[in-house]
Amino acid sequence: MEEVKISEEELAELKALDHEYAIRERKISKAWLAAHPGVSRGECNTPEMRALREEKKQKYFEIVEKYEKLFQEQAKQ
């Protein structure tokens, strides 16, 4: 399997993205759990959470594509 190269800047952006969305996911989950007392298991699959997950995927792929283009440009030089 090919080794994946990741720059420190890309890693920092991805970590910041994870941190930001983890906070937002916790807020949505807490609100969902407050609205559904007694539920200790199960997935918070509200429209807000699904939209947030989709937004996170989009941002993740934007970051990956950005650094992929930079890596390809550097390889050409």
CSV table of C-alpha atoms in Angstrom, one decimal:
chain,number,residue,atom,x,y,z
A,1,MET,CA,0.0,0.0,0.0
A,2,GLU,CA,1.2,3.5,-0.9
A,3,GLU,CA,2.3,5.8,1.9
A,4,VAL,CA,0.0,8.8,2.2
A,5,LYS,CA,1.9,12.1,2.6
A,6,ILE,CA,0.3,14.8,4.7
A,7,SER,CA,1.8,18.1,5.5
A,8,GLU,CA,1.8,19.7,9.0
A,9,GLU,CA,-0.5,22.5,7.7
A,10,GLU,CA,-3.0,20.0,6.3
A,11,LEU,CA,-2.9,18.0,9.5
A,12,ALA,CA,-3.5,21.2,11.5
A,13,GLU,CA,-6.5,22.2,9.4
A,14,LEU,CA,-8.0,18.7,9.7
A,15,LYS,CA,-7.6,18.7,13.4
A,16,ALA,CA,-9.2,22.2,13.7
A,17,LEU,CA,-12.1,21.0,11.5
A,18,ASP,CA,-12.6,17.9,13.8
A,19,HIS,CA,-12.5,20.1,16.9
A,20,GLU,CA,-15.0,22.6,15.6
A,21,TYR,CA,-17.4,19.9,14.4
A,22,ALA,CA,-17.0,17.9,17.6
A,23,ILE,CA,-18.2,20.8,19.6
A,24,ARG,CA,-21.2,21.4,17.3
A,25,GLU,CA,-22.1,17.7,17.3
A,26,ARG,CA,-22.0,17.7,21.1
A,27,LYS,CA,-24.4,20.6,21.3
A,28,ILE,CA,-26.9,18.9,18.9
A,29,SER,CA,-26.6,15.6,20.8
A,30,LYS,CA,-27.2,17.3,24.2
A,31,ALA,CA,-30.3,19.0,22.8
A,32,TRP,CA,-31.5,15.7,21.4
A,33,LEU,CA,-30.9,13.9,24.6
A,34,ALA,CA,-32.7,16.6,26.6
A,35,ALA,CA,-35.7,16.2,24.3
A,36,HIS,CA,-35.6,12.4,24.6
A,37,PRO,CA,-35.1,11.7,28.3
A,38,GLY,CA,-34.5,8.1,29.2
A,39,VAL,CA,-32.8,7.3,25.9
A,40,SER,CA,-29.3,6.1,26.7
A,41,ARG,CA,-28.5,4.5,23.5
A,42,GLY,CA,-29.1,5.2,19.9
A,43,GLU,CA,-27.8,7.6,17.3
A,44,CYS,CA,-28.8,11.2,17.2
A,45,ASN,CA,-30.0,11.2,13.6
A,46,THR,CA,-31.9,14.5,13.5
A,47,PRO,CA,-31.9,16.6,10.3
A,48,GLU,CA,-29.5,19.1,11.9
A,49,MET,CA,-27.0,16.3,12.7
A,50,ARG,CA,-27.3,14.8,9.2
A,51,ALA,CA,-26.7,18.3,7.7
A,52,LEU,CA,-23.8,18.9,10.0
A,53,ARG,CA,-22.2,15.6,9.0
A,54,GLU,CA,-22.6,16.4,5.4
A,55,GLU,CA,-21.1,19.9,5.9
A,56,LYS,CA,-18.1,18.3,7.7
A,57,LYS,CA,-17.6,15.9,4.8
A,58,GLN,CA,-17.6,18.7,2.3
A,59,LYS,CA,-15.1,20.8,4.3
A,60,TYR,CA,-12.9,17.7,4.7
A,61,PHE,CA,-12.8,17.0,1.0
A,62,GLU,CA,-12.1,20.7,0.3
A,63,ILE,CA,-9.1,20.7,2.6
A,64,VAL,CA,-7.8,17.4,1.1
A,65,GLU,CA,-8.3,18.6,-2.5
A,66,LYS,CA,-6.5,21.9,-1.7
A,67,TYR,CA,-3.4,20.2,-0.4
A,68,GLU,CA,-3.5,17.6,-3.1
A,69,LYS,CA,-3.3,20.4,-5.7
A,70,LEU,CA,-0.5,22.0,-3.8
A,71,PHE,CA,1.4,18.7,-3.6
A,72,GLN,CA,0.9,18.1,-7.3
A,73,GLU,CA,2.2,21.6,-8.1
A,74,GLN,CA,5.2,21.1,-6.0
A,75,ALA,CA,5.9,17.7,-7.6
A,76,LYS,CA,5.9,19.3,-11.1
A,77,GLN,CA,8.5,21.9,-10.1
